[in-house]
Short mmCIF file of C-alpha atoms in Angstrom, two decimals:
data_model
loop_
_atom_site.label_atom_id
_atom_site.label_comp_id
_atom_site.label_asym_id
_atom_site.label_seq_id
_atom_site.Cartn_x
_atom_site.Cartn_y
_atom_site.Cartn_z
CA MET N 29 212.74 -31.08 113.60
CA ALA N 30 209.47 -29.69 114.98
CA ALA N 31 209.31 -26.15 112.93
CA PRO N 32 212.62 -26.27 110.69
CA ARG N 33 211.61 -23.00 108.92
CA ASP N 34 210.91 -20.70 111.94
CA TRP N 35 214.44 -22.11 113.35
CA LEU N 36 216.41 -21.42 110.45
CA GLY N 37 214.61 -17.82 110.35
CA ALA N 38 215.83 -17.49 114.08
CA VAL N 39 219.38 -18.70 113.30
CA GLU N 40 219.16 -16.12 109.97
CA GLU N 41 217.98 -13.51 112.51
CA GLU N 42 220.99 -14.14 114.73
CA GLY N 43 223.54 -14.39 112.17
CA ASN N 44 222.32 -10.92 110.79
CA SER N 45 222.31 -9.35 114.00
CA GLY N 46 225.73 -9.59 115.19
CA LEU N 47 224.90 -11.17 118.53
CA GLN N 48 226.57 -14.27 119.26
CA GLY N 49 223.69 -16.31 120.42
CA SER N 50 220.11 -15.98 119.79
CA SER N 51 218.54 -15.62 123.87
CA GLY N 52 221.46 -12.85 124.32
CA VAL N 53 224.58 -15.07 125.51
CA GLU N 54 227.94 -13.81 125.36
CA VAL N 55 230.80 -16.04 125.21
CA VAL N 56 233.47 -14.77 128.06
CA PHE N 57 237.27 -15.89 126.95
CA PRO N 58 238.95 -15.19 130.54
CA SER N 59 242.29 -13.00 130.47
CA ASP N 60 244.09 -15.40 133.14
CA PRO N 61 243.71 -18.73 130.55
CA ALA N 62 245.63 -20.63 133.88
CA THR N 63 242.41 -21.02 135.72
CA PRO N 64 241.31 -24.02 133.90
CA ALA N 65 237.11 -24.31 133.54
CA PRO N 66 235.12 -26.81 134.94
CA LEU N 67 234.45 -29.94 133.10
CA CYS N 68 231.15 -31.68 132.02
CA PRO N 69 230.78 -35.08 130.23
CA HIS N 70 231.64 -32.95 126.69
CA GLY N 71 235.20 -31.21 127.97
CA PRO N 72 236.11 -28.21 129.37
CA THR N 73 232.96 -25.71 129.91
CA LEU N 74 233.03 -21.89 128.37
CA LEU N 75 232.39 -19.15 130.70
CA PHE N 76 228.94 -17.11 129.28
CA VAL N 77 227.28 -14.26 130.53
CA LYS N 78 223.56 -13.38 129.69
CA VAL N 79 222.66 -10.24 128.03
CA ASN N 80 219.22 -9.00 127.44
CA GLN N 81 217.86 -5.71 125.55
CA GLY N 82 217.23 -3.32 128.73
CA LYS N 83 218.31 -5.73 131.18
CA GLU N 84 221.68 -7.45 131.97
CA GLU N 85 223.16 -9.77 134.20
CA SER N 86 226.72 -9.53 135.22
CA ARG N 87 227.12 -12.34 136.72
CA ARG N 88 229.08 -15.21 134.58
CA PHE N 89 228.44 -18.58 134.93
CA TYR N 90 230.11 -22.12 132.98
CA ALA N 91 227.66 -24.25 130.76
CA CYS N 92 228.36 -26.98 128.17
CA SER N 93 230.72 -26.11 125.24
CA ALA N 94 228.39 -28.17 122.89
CA CYS N 95 224.86 -28.27 124.09
CA ARG N 96 222.89 -25.03 123.86
CA ASP N 97 219.82 -26.66 125.95
CA ARG N 98 220.19 -27.74 129.52
CA LYS N 99 217.86 -30.72 128.71
CA ASP N 100 220.82 -32.39 126.70
CA CYS N 101 223.61 -31.48 129.40
CA ASN N 102 222.87 -29.76 132.88
CA PHE N 103 226.06 -28.49 133.93
CA PHE N 104 225.73 -25.04 135.46
CA GLN N 105 228.04 -23.34 137.66
CA TRP N 106 228.35 -19.59 138.49
CA GLU N 107 232.15 -18.66 137.96
CA ASP N 108 232.59 -17.30 141.82
CA GLU N 109 230.68 -20.34 142.94
CA LYS N 110 233.06 -22.92 145.71
CA LEU N 111 231.76 -26.43 145.61
CA SER N 112 232.36 -29.03 147.98
CA GLU N 113 234.56 -31.85 148.01
CA ALA N 114 231.55 -34.15 147.45
CA ARG N 115 229.83 -32.25 145.09
CA LEU N 116 233.13 -32.29 143.29
CA ALA N 117 233.45 -36.05 143.18
CA ALA N 118 229.64 -36.90 142.20
CA ARG N 119 230.43 -34.55 138.95
CA GLU N 120 233.21 -36.48 138.44
CA ALA N 121 231.73 -39.73 138.88
CA HIS N 122 228.81 -38.07 136.61
CA ASN N 123 231.13 -37.32 133.66
CA ARG N 124 232.67 -40.77 134.14
CA ARG N 125 229.38 -41.81 133.71
CA CYS N 126 228.16 -40.43 130.61
CA GLN N 127 231.43 -41.57 128.38
CA PRO N 128 230.95 -44.11 126.12
CA PRO N 129 231.11 -47.91 127.51
CA LEU N 130 234.21 -48.82 125.50
CA SER N 131 237.60 -47.11 124.95
CA ARG N 132 239.07 -46.12 121.46
CA THR N 133 241.29 -49.01 121.75
CA GLN N 134 238.42 -51.54 122.84
CA CYS N 135 236.53 -50.03 119.60
CA ALA N 136 239.71 -50.30 117.46
CA GLU N 137 240.27 -54.28 118.70
CA ARG N 138 236.62 -55.05 118.21
CA TYR N 139 236.46 -53.37 114.77
CA LEU N 140 239.26 -56.16 113.71
CA LYS N 141 237.71 -59.09 115.43
CA PHE N 142 234.58 -57.88 113.09
CA ILE N 143 236.05 -57.42 109.99
CA GLU N 144 237.27 -61.38 110.26
CA LEU N 145 234.00 -62.44 110.63
CA PRO N 146 231.98 -64.39 107.54
CA LEU N 147 229.19 -62.13 106.18
CA ALA N 148 226.83 -63.95 107.83
CA GLU N 149 227.80 -63.23 111.24
CA ARG N 150 228.30 -59.64 110.76
CA LYS N 151 225.64 -58.19 112.59
CA PHE N 152 224.55 -54.46 113.85
CA CYS N 153 221.93 -53.48 116.21
CA GLN N 154 219.61 -50.93 115.36
CA ARG N 155 218.69 -49.94 118.71
CA CYS N 156 222.01 -49.99 120.41
CA GLN N 157 223.82 -48.22 116.88
CA GLN N 158 226.47 -51.16 117.72
CA LEU N 159 228.52 -53.57 115.81
CA LEU N 160 228.06 -56.97 117.14
CA LEU N 161 230.52 -59.78 118.07
CA PRO N 162 228.78 -63.44 118.09
CA ASP N 163 229.21 -62.98 122.16
CA ASP N 164 227.12 -59.88 121.54
CA TRP N 165 224.04 -61.99 119.83
CA GLU N 166 222.22 -62.94 122.99
CA LYS N 167 222.11 -59.66 124.98
CA HIS N 168 221.02 -58.05 121.56
CA ARG N 169 218.80 -61.08 120.86
CA GLU N 170 214.73 -59.07 121.08
CA HIS N 171 216.59 -55.91 119.48
CA TRP N 172 216.19 -54.97 115.67
CA VAL N 173 219.33 -56.34 114.27
CA VAL N 174 220.45 -56.10 110.81
CA GLY N 175 222.94 -58.79 109.36
CA ASN N 176 225.08 -59.32 106.47
CA ILE N 177 227.11 -56.34 107.06
CA SER N 178 229.05 -55.99 103.98
CA ALA N 179 232.64 -53.96 103.65
CA GLY N 180 230.28 -51.24 101.39
CA GLN N 181 228.15 -50.75 104.28
CA LEU N 182 231.09 -50.67 106.96
CA GLY N 183 233.14 -48.09 104.54
CA ARG N 184 229.78 -45.78 104.79
CA PRO N 185 228.73 -45.77 108.86
CA SER N 186 227.17 -42.61 108.26
CA GLN N 187 224.27 -44.65 105.78
CA LEU N 188 223.89 -47.41 108.75
CA LEU N 189 224.29 -45.14 111.51
CA ARG N 190 220.84 -43.76 112.42
CA PRO N 191 221.55 -39.45 112.40
CA LEU N 192 221.68 -37.26 115.24
CA GLU N 193 219.52 -34.48 114.34
CA ASN N 194 219.31 -32.04 117.93
CA LYS N 195 219.53 -28.43 116.15
CA LYS N 196 221.61 -27.11 119.58
CA THR N 197 223.87 -30.19 120.18
CA ASN N 198 225.13 -32.56 117.68
CA ALA N 199 222.64 -32.02 114.42
CA GLN N 200 224.01 -34.51 111.81
CA TYR N 201 222.74 -33.04 108.55
CA LEU N 202 225.22 -35.08 106.06
CA PHE N 203 226.43 -33.92 102.36
CA ALA N 204 224.10 -35.07 99.47
CA GLU N 205 226.30 -36.98 97.11
CA ARG N 206 226.44 -33.85 95.17
CA THR N 207 227.88 -32.09 97.35
CA CYS N 208 230.65 -34.33 98.42
CA HIS N 209 231.71 -35.38 95.12
CA PHE N 210 231.90 -31.61 94.36
CA LEU N 211 234.46 -31.46 97.41
CA VAL N 212 236.46 -34.62 96.40
CA ASP N 213 236.90 -33.37 92.93
CA LEU N 214 237.66 -30.18 93.86
CA LEU N 215 240.75 -31.42 95.60
CA PRO N 216 243.33 -32.34 93.38
CA ALA N 217 242.63 -29.62 91.24
CA LEU N 218 243.74 -27.56 94.04
CA GLY N 219 247.03 -29.68 94.69
CA LEU N 220 245.67 -30.94 97.97
CA THR N 221 246.54 -34.06 99.31
CA ARG N 222 245.26 -34.72 102.69
CA VAL N 223 241.97 -33.44 104.37
CA LEU N 224 241.13 -33.18 108.05
CA CYS N 225 237.58 -33.41 108.26
CA VAL N 226 235.79 -31.95 111.20
CA GLY N 227 232.55 -32.91 111.97
CA THR N 228 232.28 -34.04 107.95
CA PRO N 229 232.09 -37.78 108.39
CA ARG N 230 230.39 -38.03 104.63
CA LEU N 231 233.18 -36.44 103.31
CA HIS N 232 235.97 -38.45 105.20
CA GLU N 233 234.12 -41.52 103.87
CA LEU N 234 234.16 -40.75 100.14
CA ILE N 235 237.45 -39.68 100.09
CA ARG N 236 238.28 -42.95 101.79
CA LEU N 237 236.63 -44.94 99.20
CA LYS N 238 238.25 -43.26 96.38
CA ALA N 239 241.30 -44.09 97.52
CA SER N 240 240.61 -47.40 98.08
CA GLY N 241 239.08 -47.90 94.79
CA ASP N 242 241.58 -45.18 92.63
CA GLU N 243 245.16 -46.38 92.58
CA LYS N 244 245.85 -43.21 91.22
CA SER N 245 244.44 -41.17 93.72
CA ASN N 246 246.63 -40.27 96.61
CA ILE N 247 243.88 -38.30 99.33
CA LYS N 248 244.25 -38.87 102.73
CA SER N 249 241.99 -37.79 105.62
CA LEU N 250 241.36 -37.90 109.15
CA LEU N 251 237.96 -37.30 110.92
CA LEU N 252 237.55 -35.47 114.41
CA ASP N 253 233.62 -35.45 115.23
CA ILE N 254 232.00 -35.26 118.57
CA ASP N 255 230.03 -38.48 117.94
CA PHE N 256 231.55 -41.65 119.50
CA ARG N 257 229.79 -43.92 117.78
CA TYR N 258 232.30 -43.42 114.52
CA SER N 259 235.34 -45.01 117.02
CA GLN N 260 233.56 -48.68 116.25
CA PHE N 261 234.39 -47.91 112.64
CA TYR N 262 237.87 -46.34 112.25
CA MET N 263 241.15 -47.11 113.50
CA GLU N 264 243.14 -44.58 115.96
CA ASP N 265 244.85 -43.13 112.64
CA SER N 266 241.73 -41.71 110.87
CA PHE N 267 239.21 -40.86 113.52
CA CYS N 268 239.54 -38.93 116.57
CA ARG N 269 236.29 -38.16 119.03
CA TYR N 270 236.39 -34.78 119.17
CA ASN N 271 234.43 -31.01 120.69
CA MET N 272 235.14 -28.31 117.87
CA PHE N 273 233.57 -26.25 120.56
CA ASN N 274 236.48 -26.14 122.85
CA HIS N 275 239.21 -28.26 121.43
CA HIS N 276 238.91 -31.13 123.42
CA PHE N 277 239.92 -34.34 122.34
CA PHE N 278 238.47 -37.26 124.58
CA ASP N 279 241.26 -39.82 124.03
CA GLY N 280 243.96 -37.18 125.72
CA LYS N 281 247.18 -36.61 124.20
CA ALA N 282 247.41 -39.99 121.85
CA ALA N 283 244.34 -37.98 119.89
CA LEU N 284 246.33 -34.83 119.79
CA GLU N 285 249.06 -36.21 118.12
CA VAL N 286 247.70 -38.20 115.63
CA CYS N 287 246.10 -34.45 114.67
CA ARG N 288 248.70 -32.99 115.09
CA THR N 289 251.20 -35.49 113.11
CA PHE N 290 248.48 -35.48 110.39
CA LEU N 291 248.77 -31.46 109.71
CA GLN N 292 252.47 -31.51 109.66
CA GLU N 293 252.87 -34.09 107.47
CA ASP N 294 255.10 -32.98 104.66
CA LYS N 295 255.99 -29.99 106.29
CA GLY N 296 252.24 -29.13 106.39
CA GLU N 297 252.13 -28.93 102.58
CA GLY N 298 249.06 -30.06 101.05
CA VAL N 299 246.69 -30.16 103.71
CA ILE N 300 243.00 -28.66 104.05
CA MET N 301 240.61 -28.47 106.77
CA VAL N 302 237.16 -29.08 106.05
CA THR N 303 234.65 -28.57 108.70
CA ASP N 304 230.74 -28.53 108.38
CA PRO N 305 229.93 -26.95 112.69
CA PRO N 306 225.80 -27.52 113.82
CA PHE N 307 224.37 -24.06 112.43
CA GLY N 308 222.92 -23.66 116.02
CA GLY N 309 226.25 -23.25 117.35
CA LEU N 310 228.37 -20.06 118.45
CA VAL N 311 231.00 -18.78 116.25
CA GLU N 312 233.23 -17.42 118.38
CA PRO N 313 234.28 -20.50 120.11
CA LEU N 314 234.55 -22.07 116.79
CA ALA N 315 236.60 -19.53 115.69
CA VAL N 316 239.40 -19.79 118.38
CA THR N 317 239.04 -23.72 117.66
CA PHE N 318 240.02 -22.99 114.18
CA LYS N 319 242.38 -20.51 115.35
CA LYS N 320 244.02 -23.41 117.64
CA LEU N 321 243.74 -26.15 114.84
CA ILE N 322 245.65 -23.47 112.49
CA ALA N 323 248.21 -22.98 115.20
CA MET N 324 248.81 -26.57 115.51
CA TRP N 325 249.50 -26.53 111.92
CA LYS N 326 252.00 -23.38 111.72
CA GLU N 327 254.18 -25.50 114.76
CA GLY N 328 255.25 -27.61 111.39
CA GLN N 329 255.74 -24.69 109.31
CA SER N 330 259.68 -23.40 108.19
CA GLN N 331 260.25 -19.41 109.40
CA ASP N 332 260.42 -19.18 105.38
CA SER N 333 256.54 -19.92 105.33
CA SER N 334 255.59 -18.11 108.25
CA HIS N 335 253.17 -15.82 105.54
CA LYS N 336 251.40 -19.11 104.61
CA GLU N 337 247.91 -19.85 105.66
CA LEU N 338 246.27 -23.28 106.05
CA PRO N 339 243.45 -23.57 103.47
CA VAL N 340 240.40 -23.59 105.16
CA PHE N 341 236.58 -24.63 104.13
CA TRP N 342 234.34 -23.73 106.37
CA ILE N 343 230.26 -24.34 105.51
CA PHE N 344 227.93 -22.05 107.36
CA PRO N 345 225.03 -20.48 106.71
CA TYR N 346 226.02 -17.25 104.40
CA PHE N 347 223.95 -15.02 106.59
CA PHE N 348 227.13 -15.39 109.09
CA GLU N 349 229.54 -14.00 106.35
CA SER N 350 230.08 -10.73 108.71
CA ARG N 351 230.57 -12.70 111.76
CA ILE N 352 232.95 -15.17 110.21
CA ARG N 353 234.73 -12.32 108.56
CA GLN N 354 235.07 -10.89 111.95
CA PHE N 355 237.48 -13.56 113.10
CA PHE N 356 239.05 -14.54 109.71
CA PRO N 357 239.31 -11.55 107.19
CA SER N 358 240.72 -13.11 104.65
CA PHE N 359 238.33 -15.85 103.87
CA CYS N 360 235.41 -15.00 101.23
CA MET N 361 232.11 -16.77 100.77
CA LEU N 362 231.74 -18.50 97.71
CA ASP N 363 228.40 -18.75 95.73
CA TYR N 364 228.25 -22.68 95.44
CA GLN N 365 224.70 -24.16 97.64
CA VAL N 366 225.93 -26.74 99.60
CA ASP N 367 222.84 -29.27 100.14
CA TYR N 368 222.09 -31.92 102.55
CA ASP N 369 220.57 -35.39 102.35
CA ASN N 370 218.88 -35.60 105.30
CA HIS N 371 217.05 -31.64 105.47
CA ALA N 372 214.02 -30.93 104.26
CA LEU N 373 214.93 -27.14 103.14
CA TYR N 374 218.96 -27.40 102.45
CA LYS N 375 218.70 -28.36 99.06
CA HIS N 376 220.10 -27.49 95.90
CA GLY N 377 217.91 -26.75 92.90
CA LYS N 378 215.10 -24.69 94.91
CA THR N 379 214.38 -21.41 93.91
CA GLY N 380 213.83 -17.92 95.74
CA ARG N 381 213.78 -18.21 99.54
CA LYS N 382 213.71 -22.32 99.71
CA GLN N 383 217.41 -22.67 98.29
CA SER N 384 219.75 -23.63 100.47
CA PRO N 385 221.22 -20.88 102.94
CA VAL N 386 224.47 -23.06 103.02
CA ARG N 387 227.71 -21.77 101.71
CA ILE N 388 231.62 -22.30 101.79
CA PHE N 389 233.76 -19.69 103.43
CA THR N 390 237.73 -20.00 102.29
CA ASN N 391 240.77 -18.05 102.32
CA ILE N 392 241.48 -19.81 99.10
CA PRO N 393 241.24 -17.39 96.24
CA PRO N 394 237.53 -17.53 94.42
CA SER N 395 239.38 -17.59 91.05
CA LYS N 396 241.24 -21.09 91.60
CA ILE N 397 238.09 -22.80 92.47
CA ILE N 398 235.87 -24.01 89.43
CA LEU N 399 231.71 -24.28 90.27
CA PRO N 400 230.13 -26.58 87.95
CA SER N 401 228.36 -24.68 84.70
CA GLU N 402 225.90 -27.70 84.54
CA GLU N 403 224.38 -26.42 87.52
CA GLY N 404 223.80 -22.86 86.63
CA TYR N 405 227.41 -21.60 87.52
CA ARG N 406 228.81 -18.91 85.70
CA PHE N 407 232.33 -17.04 85.61
CA CYS N 408 232.28 -13.25 86.15
CA PRO N 409 235.21 -11.85 84.66
CA LEU N 410 234.75 -8.55 86.38
CA CYS N 411 234.67 -10.38 89.72
CA GLN N 412 237.46 -12.71 88.90
CA ARG N 413 234.95 -15.76 90.24
CA TYR N 414 232.24 -18.07 89.77
CA VAL N 415 228.85 -16.84 90.92
CA SER N 416 224.95 -18.14 90.77
CA LEU N 417 223.21 -17.61 87.84
CA GLU N 418 220.52 -14.76 89.21
CA ASN N 419 223.65 -12.90 90.76
CA GLN N 420 224.26 -10.14 88.76
CA HIS N 421 227.15 -7.83 88.52
CA CYS N 422 226.17 -4.42 90.08
CA GLU N 423 228.20 -1.32 88.07
CA HIS N 424 227.37 1.20 91.28
CA CYS N 425 228.86 -1.78 93.85
CA ASN N 426 231.61 -2.74 91.52
CA SER N 427 230.80 -6.75 92.44
CA CYS N 428 228.36 -9.64 91.91
CA THR N 429 226.39 -8.71 94.99
CA SER N 430 223.80 -11.37 95.90
CA LYS N 431 224.28 -14.00 99.23
CA ASP N 432 221.28 -16.26 98.68
CA GLY N 433 221.05 -16.75 94.95
CA ARG N 434 218.82 -14.24 93.96
CA LYS N 435 219.00 -11.39 92.27
CA TRP N 436 219.76 -8.29 95.01
CA ASN N 437 218.87 -4.71 94.14
CA HIS N 438 220.99 -1.90 94.53
CA CYS N 439 219.83 1.11 96.90
CA PHE N 440 221.14 4.52 96.13
CA LEU N 441 220.50 5.76 99.98
CA CYS N 442 222.39 2.51 101.60
CA LYS N 443 225.02 2.65 98.82
CA LYS N 444 224.65 -1.31 98.40
CA CYS N 445 222.85 -3.88 96.95
CA VAL N 446 220.08 -5.76 99.59
CA LYS N 447 217.50 -8.43 98.84
CA PRO N 448 214.94 -7.74 96.64
CA SER N 449 212.37 -8.19 99.38
CA TRP N 450 213.46 -5.06 101.51
CA ILE N 451 212.50 -1.65 101.26
CA HIS N 452 214.48 1.64 102.10
CA CYS N 453 213.17 2.49 105.62
CA SER N 454 213.44 6.23 106.43
CA LEU N 455 213.52 6.17 110.03
CA CYS N 456 216.11 3.63 110.81
CA GLY N 457 217.91 4.68 107.75
CA HIS N 458 218.90 1.73 106.00
CA CYS N 459 216.75 -1.50 104.00
CA ALA N 460 215.02 -4.11 106.08
CA LEU N 461 211.78 -6.11 105.56
CA PRO N 462 208.34 -4.12 105.08
CA ASP N 463 207.27 -5.38 108.56
CA HIS N 464 210.31 -4.64 110.80
CA SER N 465 210.61 -2.80 113.98
CA CYS N 466 212.10 -0.03 113.57
CA GLY N 467 214.77 1.56 115.91
CA ALA N 468 215.65 -1.58 117.71
CA PRO N 469 219.59 -2.03 118.39
CA LYS N 470 220.81 -4.66 116.57
CA ASP N 471 224.63 -4.21 117.38
CA GLY N 472 226.70 -2.49 119.59
CA CYS N 473 225.21 -1.82 123.22
CA PHE N 474 222.11 -3.52 124.88
CA ILE N 475 221.48 -0.50 126.79
CA CYS N 476 221.61 2.57 124.71
CA GLY N 477 222.40 1.10 121.16
CA GLU N 478 225.43 2.81 120.69
CA LEU N 479 227.86 1.09 118.35
CA ASP N 480 231.35 1.86 119.82
CA HIS N 481 231.03 -0.14 122.81
CA LYS N 482 229.10 -3.12 124.82
CA ARG N 483 226.79 -3.25 127.52
CA SER N 484 229.56 -3.88 129.95
CA THR N 485 231.29 -0.82 129.28
CA CYS N 486 228.03 1.49 128.87
CA PRO N 487 228.14 4.59 130.81
CA GLN N 488 224.77 4.55 131.12
CA ILE N 489 224.56 0.96 132.94
CA THR N 490 223.74 2.30 136.28
CA ALA N 491 221.23 4.29 135.57
CA SER N 492 219.44 1.79 133.40
CA LYS N 493 219.65 -0.68 136.51
CA LYS N 494 217.78 1.96 138.86
CA VAL N 495 214.96 2.24 135.92
CA ILE N 496 215.02 -1.59 135.39
CA LYS N 497 214.38 -1.93 138.93
CA ALA N 498 211.79 0.96 139.54
CA VAL N 499 209.75 -0.31 136.45
CA ARG N 500 210.26 -3.89 138.07
CA LYS N 501 208.86 -2.74 140.99
CA GLN N 502 205.56 -0.95 139.33
CA LYS N 503 204.93 -3.79 137.52
CA GLN N 504 204.81 -6.35 140.78
CA ARG N 505 202.73 -3.51 142.48
CA LYS N 506 200.51 -3.65 139.85
CA SER N 507 200.74 -7.55 139.70
CA LYS N 508 199.74 -7.43 143.06
CA LYS N 509 196.80 -5.07 143.04
CA THR N 510 195.15 -7.00 140.04
CA LYS N 511 195.43 -10.34 141.96
CA MET N 512 193.85 -8.56 145.12
CA GLU N 513 190.85 -7.04 143.09
CA THR N 514 190.49 -10.59 141.25
CA VAL N 515 190.14 -12.19 144.70
CA LYS N 516 187.67 -9.51 145.74
CA GLU N 517 185.50 -9.76 142.69
CA GLN N 518 185.84 -13.23 143.32
CA SER N 519 184.88 -13.53 146.94
CA MET N 520 181.72 -11.05 146.03
CA ASN N 521 180.34 -13.34 143.27
CA HIS N 522 180.65 -16.44 145.76
CA THR N 523 178.60 -13.94 148.14
CA SER N 524 175.88 -13.59 145.63
CA VAL N 525 175.64 -17.04 144.30
CA THR N 526 175.28 -18.13 147.98
CA ARG N 527 171.94 -15.74 148.66
CA LYS N 528 170.45 -16.32 145.41
CA LYS N 529 170.64 -20.16 146.43
CA LYS N 530 169.29 -20.06 149.72
CA ARG N 531 166.51 -17.82 148.22
CA ARG N 532 165.68 -20.49 146.19
CA GLU N 533 165.36 -23.03 148.68
CA ARG N 534 162.86 -20.95 151.14
CA ALA N 535 161.10 -20.61 148.50
CA HIS N 536 160.67 -24.21 147.42
CA GLN N 537 160.07 -24.81 151.19
CA TYR N 538 157.27 -22.92 151.28
CA LEU N 539 155.61 -24.04 147.73
CA CYS N 540 156.10 -27.57 149.41
CA SER N 541 154.56 -26.56 152.90
#
């Protein structure tokens, strides 16, 4: 991570602004879903459109759903672009080459052979991130190989595998033990017996370990994760390789049916979905995917249970609250701070702005979720929920208003509580940081700044295009003029230097004669 603090600030700005991408990229969900999206190595692509303040590009394009950086997946195709048969064939061949070398079934067969080996013959290649059978040893002879892989290590593959830390693609910031145990201990109290772990491998591990070591524990889990390396540690009924940004099961209908069966077991009773998406991901495609999983669960419900909701824990930074509630109005945010082992900033116990910004969004009533008092959480009888120690109840808002763990201050002009570092700006008409940029539109239309429409339906869009075109031409003329003046000046300087050199040469010849 080159600059985690700067990146965190950028993500916070993205969450607060209501935009779906830090570069002004919007996801477009076509009205005709019958038209299939082109495929990249990560499954069906998504349709995007670029939107920048003061400039809009209406031509839409397909790009990878999982990777926000084209260095990780360079798929790009204009929506109206027609590809030749040769290019389509080349793309299919590229997609096949990018897939894991072993199928899901082959991985399961290798795992069964591996656990039958004596401890001395159980080896793991750190370089290739692969469990090795005796036939593989010669190929990995010069690699960094770890031996004596115990059953305990096989049960905790997230500690054996090297975490992927690409923030924009598949960042694996793994739950700390504190967070894992809190979630696992919470499940029985809520009457939950099955957990669909979407991108939460460490939680999946702890649930399985507790079930194997505790006869009283009847909790089961299914892991959905895009990291194919987990295929070598789990059988088909406990892990499915899955892209949460496009609801794509890499192993097809077989994996889809595994997930469907898991969700609909016992008529859908006692199951919860816990998801921890990469924080650089766009909220809207995630929400669409989670609604599809919820719909899959609802298929197993009777008509009498149609009012019920699938319990969900969506773990995400607090500043995405408005975006998440835009798609799931019944969700509320808990004060519990989620922390991670391999993240420098997301740590519980720090104070001020250094506290972890990651929270749990859920549709379970917060009064049912008891937060640990030994960590400083307390019950607010007025709000009927557990809150952090510094989250004070505001009598004007009639709520415990803090989102980030600090004490917030009530602004009587804004009629709400705001962060302690914010002040009221008379120009903007609301509270913001002291060094904020006044008057910049945050929501709504990029063209005119109005909140009741998007830039695609802006009445000023035609006029704006003309202005932008004129400004661009003016800049081009100015740049051309500056360039010509620079060349002319350099030419004059060169002539002057040449003349001085010749004068020095003539003077030297005269003195020597």
